[in-house]
Coordinates of C-alpha atoms in Angstrom, one line a residue:
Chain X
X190 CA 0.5 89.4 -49.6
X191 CA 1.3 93.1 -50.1
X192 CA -0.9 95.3 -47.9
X193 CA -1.8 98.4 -49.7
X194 CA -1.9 101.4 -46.7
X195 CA -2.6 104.2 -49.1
X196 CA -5.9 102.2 -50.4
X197 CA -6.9 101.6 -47.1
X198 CA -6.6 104.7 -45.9
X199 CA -8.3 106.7 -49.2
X200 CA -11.2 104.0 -48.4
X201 CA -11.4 105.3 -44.8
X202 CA -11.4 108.8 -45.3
X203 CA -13.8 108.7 -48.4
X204 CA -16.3 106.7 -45.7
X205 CA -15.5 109.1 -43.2
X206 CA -17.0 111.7 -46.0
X207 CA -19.4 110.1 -46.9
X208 CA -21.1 109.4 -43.7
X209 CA -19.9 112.9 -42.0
X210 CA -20.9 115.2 -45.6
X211 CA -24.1 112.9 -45.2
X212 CA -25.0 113.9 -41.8
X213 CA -24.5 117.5 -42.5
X214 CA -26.3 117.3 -45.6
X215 CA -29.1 115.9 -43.8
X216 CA -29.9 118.3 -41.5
X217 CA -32.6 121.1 -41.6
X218 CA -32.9 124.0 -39.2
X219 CA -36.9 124.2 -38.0
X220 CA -38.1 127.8 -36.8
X221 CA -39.6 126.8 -33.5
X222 CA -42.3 129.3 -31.9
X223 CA -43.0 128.3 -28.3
X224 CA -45.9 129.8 -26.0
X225 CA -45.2 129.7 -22.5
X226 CA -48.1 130.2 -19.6
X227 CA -47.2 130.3 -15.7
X228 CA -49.4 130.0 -13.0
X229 CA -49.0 129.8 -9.4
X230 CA -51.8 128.7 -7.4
X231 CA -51.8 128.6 -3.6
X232 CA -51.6 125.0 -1.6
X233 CA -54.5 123.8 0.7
X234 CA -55.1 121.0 2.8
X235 CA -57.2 118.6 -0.1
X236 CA -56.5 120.3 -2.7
X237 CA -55.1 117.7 -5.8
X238 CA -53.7 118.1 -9.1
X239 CA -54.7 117.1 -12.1
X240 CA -53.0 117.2 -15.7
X241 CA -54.4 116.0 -19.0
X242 CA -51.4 116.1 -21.5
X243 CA -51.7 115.6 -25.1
X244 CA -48.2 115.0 -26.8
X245 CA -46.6 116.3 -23.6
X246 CA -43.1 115.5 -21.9
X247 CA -44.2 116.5 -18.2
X248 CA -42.2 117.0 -15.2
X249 CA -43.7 116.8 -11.5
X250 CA -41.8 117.4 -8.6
X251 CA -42.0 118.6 -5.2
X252 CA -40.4 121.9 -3.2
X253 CA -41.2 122.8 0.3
X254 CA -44.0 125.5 -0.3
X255 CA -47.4 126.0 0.0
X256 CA -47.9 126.8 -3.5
X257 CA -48.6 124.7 -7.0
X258 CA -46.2 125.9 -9.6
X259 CA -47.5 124.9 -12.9
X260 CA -45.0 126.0 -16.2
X261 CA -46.6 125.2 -19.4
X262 CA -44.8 125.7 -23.3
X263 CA -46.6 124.7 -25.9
X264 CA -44.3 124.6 -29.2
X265 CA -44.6 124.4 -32.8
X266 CA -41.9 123.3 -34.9
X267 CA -41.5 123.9 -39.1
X268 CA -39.0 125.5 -41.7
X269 CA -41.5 128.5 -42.2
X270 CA -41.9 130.2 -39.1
X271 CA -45.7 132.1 -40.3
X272 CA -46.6 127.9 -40.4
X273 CA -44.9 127.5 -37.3
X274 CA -47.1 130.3 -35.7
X275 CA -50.5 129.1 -37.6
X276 CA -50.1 125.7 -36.0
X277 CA -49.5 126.7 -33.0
X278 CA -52.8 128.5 -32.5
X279 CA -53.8 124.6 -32.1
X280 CA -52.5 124.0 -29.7
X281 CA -54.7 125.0 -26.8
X282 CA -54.9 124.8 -22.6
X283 CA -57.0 125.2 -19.9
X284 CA -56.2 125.7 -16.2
X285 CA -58.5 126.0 -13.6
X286 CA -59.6 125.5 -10.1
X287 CA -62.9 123.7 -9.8
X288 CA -62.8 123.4 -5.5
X289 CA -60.3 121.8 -4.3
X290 CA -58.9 120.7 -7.6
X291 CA -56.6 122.0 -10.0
X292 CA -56.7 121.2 -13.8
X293 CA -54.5 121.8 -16.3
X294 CA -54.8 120.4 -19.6
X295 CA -53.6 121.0 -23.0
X296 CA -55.4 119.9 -26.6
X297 CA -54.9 120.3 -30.3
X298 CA -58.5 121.6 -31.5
X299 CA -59.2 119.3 -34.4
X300 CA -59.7 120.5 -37.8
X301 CA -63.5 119.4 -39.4
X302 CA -62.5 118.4 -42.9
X303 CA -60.0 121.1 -42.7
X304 CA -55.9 121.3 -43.3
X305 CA -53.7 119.5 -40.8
X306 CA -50.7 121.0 -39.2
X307 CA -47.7 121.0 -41.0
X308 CA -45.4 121.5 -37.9
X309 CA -44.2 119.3 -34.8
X310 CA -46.2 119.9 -32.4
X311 CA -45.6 120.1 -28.4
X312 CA -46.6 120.5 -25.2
X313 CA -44.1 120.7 -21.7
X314 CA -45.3 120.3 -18.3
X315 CA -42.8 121.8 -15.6
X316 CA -44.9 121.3 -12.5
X317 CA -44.2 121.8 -9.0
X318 CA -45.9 121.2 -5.8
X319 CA -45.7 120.0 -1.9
X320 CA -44.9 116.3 -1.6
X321 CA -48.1 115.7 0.2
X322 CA -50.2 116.8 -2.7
X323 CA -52.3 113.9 -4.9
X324 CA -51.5 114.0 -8.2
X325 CA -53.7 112.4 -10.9
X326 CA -51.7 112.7 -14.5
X327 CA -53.3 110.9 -17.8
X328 CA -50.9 112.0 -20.9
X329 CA -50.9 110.6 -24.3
X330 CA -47.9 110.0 -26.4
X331 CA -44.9 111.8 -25.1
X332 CA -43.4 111.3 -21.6
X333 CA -43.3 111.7 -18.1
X334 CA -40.8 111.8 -15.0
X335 CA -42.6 112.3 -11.8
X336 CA -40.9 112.5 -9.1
X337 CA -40.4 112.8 -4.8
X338 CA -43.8 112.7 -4.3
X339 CA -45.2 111.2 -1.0
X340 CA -48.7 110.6 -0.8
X341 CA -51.5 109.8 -3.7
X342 CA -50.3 109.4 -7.6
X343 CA -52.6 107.9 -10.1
X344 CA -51.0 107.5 -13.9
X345 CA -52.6 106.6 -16.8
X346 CA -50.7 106.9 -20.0
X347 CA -50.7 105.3 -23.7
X348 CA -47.5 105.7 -25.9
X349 CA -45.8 108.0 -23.0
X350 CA -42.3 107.2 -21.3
X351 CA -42.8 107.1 -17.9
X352 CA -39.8 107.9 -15.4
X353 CA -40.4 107.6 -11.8
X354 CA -37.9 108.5 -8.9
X355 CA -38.6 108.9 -5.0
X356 CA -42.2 107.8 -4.8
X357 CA -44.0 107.2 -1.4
X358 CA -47.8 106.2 -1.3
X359 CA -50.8 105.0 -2.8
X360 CA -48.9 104.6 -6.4
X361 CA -51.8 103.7 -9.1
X362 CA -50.2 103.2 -13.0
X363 CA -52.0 101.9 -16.3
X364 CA -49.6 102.0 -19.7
X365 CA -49.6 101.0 -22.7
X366 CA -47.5 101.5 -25.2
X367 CA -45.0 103.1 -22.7
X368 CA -42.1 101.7 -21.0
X369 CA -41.9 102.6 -16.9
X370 CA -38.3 103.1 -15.9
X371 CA -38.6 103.4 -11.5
X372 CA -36.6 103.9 -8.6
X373 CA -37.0 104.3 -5.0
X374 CA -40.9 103.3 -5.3
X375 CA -42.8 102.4 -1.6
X376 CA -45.8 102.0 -0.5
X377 CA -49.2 100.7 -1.6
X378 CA -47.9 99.9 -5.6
X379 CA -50.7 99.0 -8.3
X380 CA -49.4 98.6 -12.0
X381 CA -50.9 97.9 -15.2
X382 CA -49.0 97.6 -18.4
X383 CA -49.5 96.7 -21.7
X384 CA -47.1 95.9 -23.9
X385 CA -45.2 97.6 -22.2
X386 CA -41.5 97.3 -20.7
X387 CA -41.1 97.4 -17.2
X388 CA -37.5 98.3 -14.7
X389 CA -38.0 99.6 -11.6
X390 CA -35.6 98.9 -9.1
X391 CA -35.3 99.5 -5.0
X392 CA -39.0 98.8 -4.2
X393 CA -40.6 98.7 -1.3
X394 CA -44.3 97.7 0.5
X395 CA -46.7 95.9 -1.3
X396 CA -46.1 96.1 -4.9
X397 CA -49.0 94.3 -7.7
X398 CA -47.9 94.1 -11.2
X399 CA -50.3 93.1 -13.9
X400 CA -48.5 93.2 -17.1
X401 CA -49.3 91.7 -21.0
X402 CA -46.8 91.8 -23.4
X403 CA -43.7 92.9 -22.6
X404 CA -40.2 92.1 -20.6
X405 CA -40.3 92.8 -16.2
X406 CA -37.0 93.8 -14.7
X407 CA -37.0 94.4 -11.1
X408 CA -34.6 94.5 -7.7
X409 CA -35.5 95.3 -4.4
X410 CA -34.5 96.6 -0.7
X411 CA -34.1 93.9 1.0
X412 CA -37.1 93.8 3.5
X413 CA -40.8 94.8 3.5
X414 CA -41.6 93.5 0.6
X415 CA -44.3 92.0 -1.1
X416 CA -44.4 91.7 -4.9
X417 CA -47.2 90.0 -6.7
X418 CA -46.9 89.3 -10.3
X419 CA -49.8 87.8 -12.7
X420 CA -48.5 88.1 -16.3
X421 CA -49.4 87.3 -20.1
X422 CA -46.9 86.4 -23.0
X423 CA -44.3 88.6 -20.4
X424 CA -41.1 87.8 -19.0
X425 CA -39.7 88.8 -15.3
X426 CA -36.0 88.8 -14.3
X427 CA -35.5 89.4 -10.9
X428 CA -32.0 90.5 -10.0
X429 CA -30.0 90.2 -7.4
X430 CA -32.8 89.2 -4.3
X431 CA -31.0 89.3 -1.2
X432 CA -31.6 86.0 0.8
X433 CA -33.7 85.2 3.5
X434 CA -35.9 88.1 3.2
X435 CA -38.7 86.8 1.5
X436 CA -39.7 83.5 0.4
X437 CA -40.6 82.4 -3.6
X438 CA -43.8 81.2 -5.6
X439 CA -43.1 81.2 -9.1
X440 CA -45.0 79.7 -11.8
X441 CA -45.1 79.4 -15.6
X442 CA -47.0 78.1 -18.4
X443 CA -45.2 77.4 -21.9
X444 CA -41.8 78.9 -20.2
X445 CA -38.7 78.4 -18.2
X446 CA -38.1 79.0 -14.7
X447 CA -34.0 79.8 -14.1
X448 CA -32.9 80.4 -10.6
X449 CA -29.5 80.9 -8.6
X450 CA -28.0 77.8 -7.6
X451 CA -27.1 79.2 -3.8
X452 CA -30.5 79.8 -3.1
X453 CA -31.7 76.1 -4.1
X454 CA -35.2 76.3 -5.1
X455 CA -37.4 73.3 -5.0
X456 CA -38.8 72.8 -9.1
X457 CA -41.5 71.0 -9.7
X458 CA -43.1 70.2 -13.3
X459 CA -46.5 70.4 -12.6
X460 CA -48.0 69.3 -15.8
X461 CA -46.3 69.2 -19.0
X462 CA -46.5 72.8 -19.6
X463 CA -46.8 74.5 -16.0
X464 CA -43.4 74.2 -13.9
X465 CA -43.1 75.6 -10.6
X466 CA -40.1 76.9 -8.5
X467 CA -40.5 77.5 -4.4
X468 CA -38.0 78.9 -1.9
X469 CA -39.1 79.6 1.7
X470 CA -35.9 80.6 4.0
X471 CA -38.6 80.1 7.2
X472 CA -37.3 83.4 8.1
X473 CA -40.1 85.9 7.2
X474 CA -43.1 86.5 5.9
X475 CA -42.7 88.8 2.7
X476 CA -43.3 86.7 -0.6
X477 CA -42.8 87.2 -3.8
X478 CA -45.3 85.6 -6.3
X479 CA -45.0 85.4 -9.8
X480 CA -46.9 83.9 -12.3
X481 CA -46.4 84.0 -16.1
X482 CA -47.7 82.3 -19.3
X483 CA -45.4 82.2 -22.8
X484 CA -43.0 83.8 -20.4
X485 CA -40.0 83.2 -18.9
X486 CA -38.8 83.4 -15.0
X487 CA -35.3 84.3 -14.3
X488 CA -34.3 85.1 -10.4
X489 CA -30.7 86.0 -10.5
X490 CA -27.8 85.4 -8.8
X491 CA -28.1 86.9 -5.3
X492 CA -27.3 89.7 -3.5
X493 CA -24.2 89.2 -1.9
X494 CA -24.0 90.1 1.7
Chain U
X2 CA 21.3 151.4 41.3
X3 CA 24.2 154.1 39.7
X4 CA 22.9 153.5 36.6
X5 CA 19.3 154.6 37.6
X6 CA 20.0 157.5 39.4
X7 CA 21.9 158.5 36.7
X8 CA 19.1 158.1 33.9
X9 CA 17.0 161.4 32.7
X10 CA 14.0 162.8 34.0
X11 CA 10.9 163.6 31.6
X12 CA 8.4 165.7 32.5
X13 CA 4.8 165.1 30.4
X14 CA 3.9 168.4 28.5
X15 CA 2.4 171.1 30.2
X16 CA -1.3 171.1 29.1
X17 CA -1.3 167.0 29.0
X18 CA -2.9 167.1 32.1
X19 CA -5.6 169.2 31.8
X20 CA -6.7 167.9 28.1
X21 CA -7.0 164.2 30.0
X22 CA -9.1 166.0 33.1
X23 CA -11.4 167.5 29.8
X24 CA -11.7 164.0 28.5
X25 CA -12.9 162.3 31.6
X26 CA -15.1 164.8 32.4
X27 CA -16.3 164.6 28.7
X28 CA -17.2 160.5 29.3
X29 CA -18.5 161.2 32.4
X30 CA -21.2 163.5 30.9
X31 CA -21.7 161.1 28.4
X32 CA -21.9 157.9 30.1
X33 CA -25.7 158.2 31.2
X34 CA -26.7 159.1 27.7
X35 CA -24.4 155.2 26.7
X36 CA -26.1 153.3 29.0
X37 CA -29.9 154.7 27.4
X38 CA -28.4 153.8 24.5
X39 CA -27.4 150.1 25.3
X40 CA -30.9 149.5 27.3
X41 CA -33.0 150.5 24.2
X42 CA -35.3 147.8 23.5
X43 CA -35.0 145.3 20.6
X44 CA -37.0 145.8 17.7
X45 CA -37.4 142.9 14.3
X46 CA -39.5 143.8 11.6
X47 CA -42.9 141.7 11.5
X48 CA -42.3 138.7 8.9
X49 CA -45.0 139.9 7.0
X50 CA -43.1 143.1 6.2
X51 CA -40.6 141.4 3.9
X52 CA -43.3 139.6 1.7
X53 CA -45.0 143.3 1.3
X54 CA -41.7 144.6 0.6
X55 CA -41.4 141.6 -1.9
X56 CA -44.9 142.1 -3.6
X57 CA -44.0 145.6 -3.9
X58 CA -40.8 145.2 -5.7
X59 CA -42.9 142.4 -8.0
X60 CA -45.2 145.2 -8.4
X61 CA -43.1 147.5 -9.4
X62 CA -41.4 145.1 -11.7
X63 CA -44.8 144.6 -13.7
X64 CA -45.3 148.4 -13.8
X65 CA -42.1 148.9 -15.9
X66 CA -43.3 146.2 -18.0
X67 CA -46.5 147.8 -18.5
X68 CA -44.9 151.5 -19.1
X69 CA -42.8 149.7 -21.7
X70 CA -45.6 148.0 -23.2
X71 CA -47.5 151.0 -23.6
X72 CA -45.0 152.9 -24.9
X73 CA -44.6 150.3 -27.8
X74 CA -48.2 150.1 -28.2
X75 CA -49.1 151.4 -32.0
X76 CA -51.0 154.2 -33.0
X77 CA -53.4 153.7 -35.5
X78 CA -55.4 156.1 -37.6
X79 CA -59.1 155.7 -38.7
X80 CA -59.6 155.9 -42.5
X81 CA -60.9 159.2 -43.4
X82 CA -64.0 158.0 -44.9
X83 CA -64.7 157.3 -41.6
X84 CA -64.8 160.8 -41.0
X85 CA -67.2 161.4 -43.7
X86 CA -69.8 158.7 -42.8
X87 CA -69.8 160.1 -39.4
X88 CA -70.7 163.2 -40.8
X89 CA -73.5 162.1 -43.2
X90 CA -74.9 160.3 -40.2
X91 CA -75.2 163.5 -38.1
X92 CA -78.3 165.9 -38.0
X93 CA -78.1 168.9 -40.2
X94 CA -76.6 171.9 -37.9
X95 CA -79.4 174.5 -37.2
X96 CA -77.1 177.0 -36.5
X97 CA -75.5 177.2 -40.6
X98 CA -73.0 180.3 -39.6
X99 CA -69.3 178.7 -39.0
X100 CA -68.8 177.0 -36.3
X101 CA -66.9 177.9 -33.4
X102 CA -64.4 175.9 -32.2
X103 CA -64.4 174.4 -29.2
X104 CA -61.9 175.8 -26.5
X105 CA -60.7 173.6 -23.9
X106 CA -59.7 175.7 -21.0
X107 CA -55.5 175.4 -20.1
X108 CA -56.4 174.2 -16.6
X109 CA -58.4 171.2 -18.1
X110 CA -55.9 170.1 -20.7
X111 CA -53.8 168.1 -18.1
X112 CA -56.9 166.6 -16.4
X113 CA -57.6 165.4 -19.9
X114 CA -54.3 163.8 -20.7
X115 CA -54.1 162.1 -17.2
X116 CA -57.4 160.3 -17.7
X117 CA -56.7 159.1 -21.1
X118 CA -53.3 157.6 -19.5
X119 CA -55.6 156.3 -16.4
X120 CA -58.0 154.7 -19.3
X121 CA -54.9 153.7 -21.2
X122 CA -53.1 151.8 -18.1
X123 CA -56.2 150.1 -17.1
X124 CA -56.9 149.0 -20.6
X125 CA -53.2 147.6 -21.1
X126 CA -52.9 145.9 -17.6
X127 CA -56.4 144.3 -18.3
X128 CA -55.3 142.7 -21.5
X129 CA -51.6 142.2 -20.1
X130 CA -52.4 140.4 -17.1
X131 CA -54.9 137.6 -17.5
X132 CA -55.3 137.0 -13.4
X133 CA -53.4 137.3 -10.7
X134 CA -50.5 134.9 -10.4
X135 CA -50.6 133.8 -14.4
X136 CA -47.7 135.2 -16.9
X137 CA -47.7 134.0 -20.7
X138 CA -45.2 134.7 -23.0
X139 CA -43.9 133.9 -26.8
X140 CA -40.4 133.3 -27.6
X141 CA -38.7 131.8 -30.7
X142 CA -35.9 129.5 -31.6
X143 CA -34.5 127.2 -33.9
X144 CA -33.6 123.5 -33.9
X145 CA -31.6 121.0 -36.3
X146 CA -33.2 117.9 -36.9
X147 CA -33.1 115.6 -39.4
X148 CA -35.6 114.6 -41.8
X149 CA -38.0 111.6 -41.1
X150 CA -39.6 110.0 -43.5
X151 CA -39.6 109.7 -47.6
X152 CA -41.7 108.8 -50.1
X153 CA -39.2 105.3 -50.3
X154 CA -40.3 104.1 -47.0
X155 CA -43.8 104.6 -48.0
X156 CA -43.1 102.6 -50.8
X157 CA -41.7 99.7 -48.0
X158 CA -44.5 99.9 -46.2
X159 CA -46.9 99.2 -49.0
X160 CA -44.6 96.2 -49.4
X161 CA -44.6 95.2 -46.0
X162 CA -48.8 95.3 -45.8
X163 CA -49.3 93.2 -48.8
X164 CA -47.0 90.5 -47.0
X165 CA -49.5 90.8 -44.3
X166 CA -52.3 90.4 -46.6
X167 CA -50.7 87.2 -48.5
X168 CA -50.3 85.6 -45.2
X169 CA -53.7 86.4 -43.9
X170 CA -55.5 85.0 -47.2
X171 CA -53.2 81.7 -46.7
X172 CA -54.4 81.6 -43.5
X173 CA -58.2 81.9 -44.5
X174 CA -58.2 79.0 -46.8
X175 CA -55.7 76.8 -45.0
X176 CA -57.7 73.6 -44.2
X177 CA -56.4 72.9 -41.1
X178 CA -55.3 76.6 -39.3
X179 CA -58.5 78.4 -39.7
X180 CA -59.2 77.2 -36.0
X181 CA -56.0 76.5 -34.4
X182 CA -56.1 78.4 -31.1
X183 CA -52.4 79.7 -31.4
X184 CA -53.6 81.3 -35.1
X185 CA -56.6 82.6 -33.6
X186 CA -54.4 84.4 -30.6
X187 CA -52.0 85.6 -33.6
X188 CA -54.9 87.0 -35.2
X189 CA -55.7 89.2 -32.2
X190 CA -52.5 90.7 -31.5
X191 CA -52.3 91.7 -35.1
X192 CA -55.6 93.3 -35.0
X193 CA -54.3 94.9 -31.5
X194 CA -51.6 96.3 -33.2
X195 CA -53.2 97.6 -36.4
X196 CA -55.6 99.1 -33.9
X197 CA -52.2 100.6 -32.0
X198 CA -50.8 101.7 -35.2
X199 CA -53.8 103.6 -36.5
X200 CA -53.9 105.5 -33.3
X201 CA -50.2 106.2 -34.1
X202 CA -50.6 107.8 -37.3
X203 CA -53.7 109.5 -36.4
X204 CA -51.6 111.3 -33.5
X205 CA -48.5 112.2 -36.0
X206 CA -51.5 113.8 -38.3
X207 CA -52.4 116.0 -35.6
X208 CA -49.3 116.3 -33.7
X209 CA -46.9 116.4 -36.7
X210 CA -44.3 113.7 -37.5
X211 CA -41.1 113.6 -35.2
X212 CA -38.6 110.5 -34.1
X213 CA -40.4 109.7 -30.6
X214 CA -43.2 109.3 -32.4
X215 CA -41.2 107.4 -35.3
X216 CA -39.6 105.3 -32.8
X217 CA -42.7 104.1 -31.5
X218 CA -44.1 103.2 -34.8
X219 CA -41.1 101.4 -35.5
X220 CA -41.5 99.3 -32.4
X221 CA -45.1 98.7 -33.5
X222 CA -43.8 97.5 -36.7
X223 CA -41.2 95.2 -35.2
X224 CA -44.0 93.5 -33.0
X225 CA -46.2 93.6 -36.3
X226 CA -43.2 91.9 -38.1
X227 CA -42.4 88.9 -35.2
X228 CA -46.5 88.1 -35.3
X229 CA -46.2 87.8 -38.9
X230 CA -43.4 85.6 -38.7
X231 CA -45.3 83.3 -36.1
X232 CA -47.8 83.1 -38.3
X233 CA -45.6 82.1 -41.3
X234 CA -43.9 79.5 -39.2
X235 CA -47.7 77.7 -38.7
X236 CA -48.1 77.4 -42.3

């Protein structure tokens, strides 16, 4: 068989063309008018936060002042700049101090019968505060990374991203829609998703997940822990549990349970859909529950010391 | 012992002695006033001082702004009809012999012009800055992106619903599936996710149409595909 180089390679570089002229051709340069608002309000003891995003990507973080920072572009996106500017008189916000709290919200003012926008429109959050300071954000479609925050944060979020890093507390989350991607999370933990992905990793305190719909992937310090899982049509992988510091109830209907051959799990088959696995090193009293239907349980292999 | 007594003798300059008697007598007189000096008690600002000083340079900051703001402010020019229908509207001068005009006196004239640039400052730093604390700005830029969307996918998903709709008839007049618990939980997921969907494209009509928002419709649509598929593997 003679191989033919030339052929090959005229093949390659008219693909490399292709897909390279392609992806220039394909581009398109949008004028992008963006409104920015500042504020700084002072910090007092009680006073909380709350945001109200519409289509917002919102950051929340902490500094070391007595003062809430609050950085707010709203931004409208379209090949004709005049549109671009049109649509962005949407866009609209409010922030204000009604006693002890702050809110700050954004909105598109809805057109009666009238012409939609033409451009992409946007909000960003950039919003800084003391630790210590409740927060209470609800945001629809977009996203949100909240973190070091150490005391009070209540989320409630449909189609929004939600990225959480360094949170200490009474943590309070409802999604839907939106995946939650979390590290370093302690304290008093309440979650609620809905078809909705969930990672969160290094968590600590007592932890309640309700989830339907969607995939659970979690690992966690190894002590002070207790994790209670009640779940619908979702699957939990639990990686990496480091032994002896908490015991095991898990439980499924219509699924599999898989865990680590080391840690040797007692399995029973409870009826012919229900199977349950337990592990109880005698050694403490955290536990991990978890209990899924149409789901699959997966402990993995673990931690090793 | 040779060899020392047989090494020269210097004498120091004549008037070295007497500059080094000025000198000590110099530190000596001075030496009172050094010692004050060093027991002078420590002073440190307050710690309030430095915020003032702060505020003031912030002040002064938003005081070139506002001299720059005024100076770019436009004049404008009322039409000269205006003129005219002001003058209709007045009452007819008793006095018909020329008018004489008005003279402002030359030690007025600056009073004048610094109370129009009082009114004028007030004015523009009352429609500059909204409250204390708050700043708002515009800025523009530009982004590449590529373009989402064309009237072939449209086409797809036109497709893709009448699949749905084939399926959901079957399902209807199936003689055996129109009560099977595992249809009727299929059933409510689908309407969960039409329900998710709509809210989906009611957002990208308000908020335009980008690829978070694209991504998220096509995850919708994947989930919308799988139930489908379930449902297909009943019949």
């Amino acid at each position: 068989m003679v191989v033919n180089y030339q052929s090959i390679f005229q093949h390659c570089a008219a693909a490399f063309l292709l897909f390279w002229g392609g992806g220039l051709i394909a581009q398109e340069t949008l004028q992008v008018v963006t409104q920015n608002y500042q504020e700084s309000i002072p910090f007092g003891l009680g006073t909380e936060v709350s945001i109200e995003g519409e289509k917002a990507d919102v950051y929340l973080s902490s500094w070391d002042r007595n003062q809430v920072a609050v950085y707010l572009d709203l931004s409208s996106a379209h090949q004709d700049r005049r549109v671009a500017e049109q649509d962005l008189e949407r866009m609209q916000h409010t922030m204000i101090q009604e006693g002890s709290k702050i809110i700050v919200r954004n909105y598109i003012s809805k057109p009666e019968g009238g012409e939609r926008p033409e451009s992409m429109l946007k909000a960003k959050y950039t919003i800084i505060l003391p630790a210590n300071c409740p927060v209470n954000l609800s945001n629809f479609f977009g996203s949100a990374d909240v973190r070091d925050l150490q005391n009070a944060v209540v989320i409630n979020s449909e189609f929004c991203q939600l990225d959480l890093l360094n949170l200490r507390g009474q943590i309070s989350i409802s999604t839907r829609f939106g995946d939650i991607n979390g590290r370093q999370i302690a304290g008093n933990v309440q979650i609620f998703s809905n078809r909705s992905n969930i990672n969160l990793s290094e968590i600590q305190g007592v932890v309640n997940i309700k989830s339907r719909y969607g995939r659970i992937e979690l690992d966690a310090q190894p002590e002070n822990l207790d994790l209670a899982i009640d779940a619908v049509r979702t699957d939990i992988v639990f990686n990496e549990p480091p032994v002896g510091y908490y015991s095991f109830l898990l439980r499924t209907q219509n699924g599999e349970i898989i865990t680590p051959k080391e840690m040797n799990f007692q399995v029973r088959q409870l009826s012919a859909d229900t199977q349950e696995a337990l592990y109880n090193p005698g050694t403490t009293e955290s536990e991990v529950k978890i209990h899924t239907t149409f789901g699959n349980i997966v402990i993995g292999p673990p931690l090793s010391n | 012992m040779r060899a020392l007594r047989e090494l020269p003798e210097y004498e120091p300059p004549d008037g070295l002695w007497d500059e080094l008697g000025q000198r000590l007598a110099r530190e000596r007189a001075e030496a009172p006033l050094r010692r004050a000096i060093r027991e002078l008690p420590d002073h440190y600002p307050p710690a309030a001082l430095w915020e003032n000083l702060h505020v003031q340079l912030d002040r002064d900051q938003s005081e070139r702004t506002l001299r720059q703001a005024i100076a770019e402010l436009p004049s404008h020019h009322p039409p000269a009809e205006l003129w005219e229908d002001i003058a209709a509207g007045l009452p007819p001068a008793e006095d018909t012999s020329s008018p004489r005009p008005r003279v402002i006196a030359l030690w007025q004239r600056p009073a004048l012009a610094a109370g129009i640039t009082a009114l004028l400052c007030a004015l523009a730093w009352w429609t500059f800055t909204p409250g204390l604390g708050k700043r708002a700005s515009i800025s523009y830029s530009t982004i590449e992106v590529v373009p989402l969307g064309t009237d072939q996918d449209d086409q797809e998903m036109r497709r893709d619903e009448e699949a749905f709709e084939l399926v959901l008839g079957e399902l209807a007049v199936h003689p055996l599936l129109g009560e099977d618990p595992e249809i009727q939980m299929l059933k409510e997921e689908l309407v969960e996710l039409d329900a998710a969907r709509e809210q989906l494209q009611t957002a990208i009509s308000h908020y335009g149409r980008d690829a978070e928002m694209e991504q998220r419709m096509t995850r919708i649509e994947h989930e919308r595909g799988a139930v489908l598929l379930a449902m297909i593997a009943k019949i």
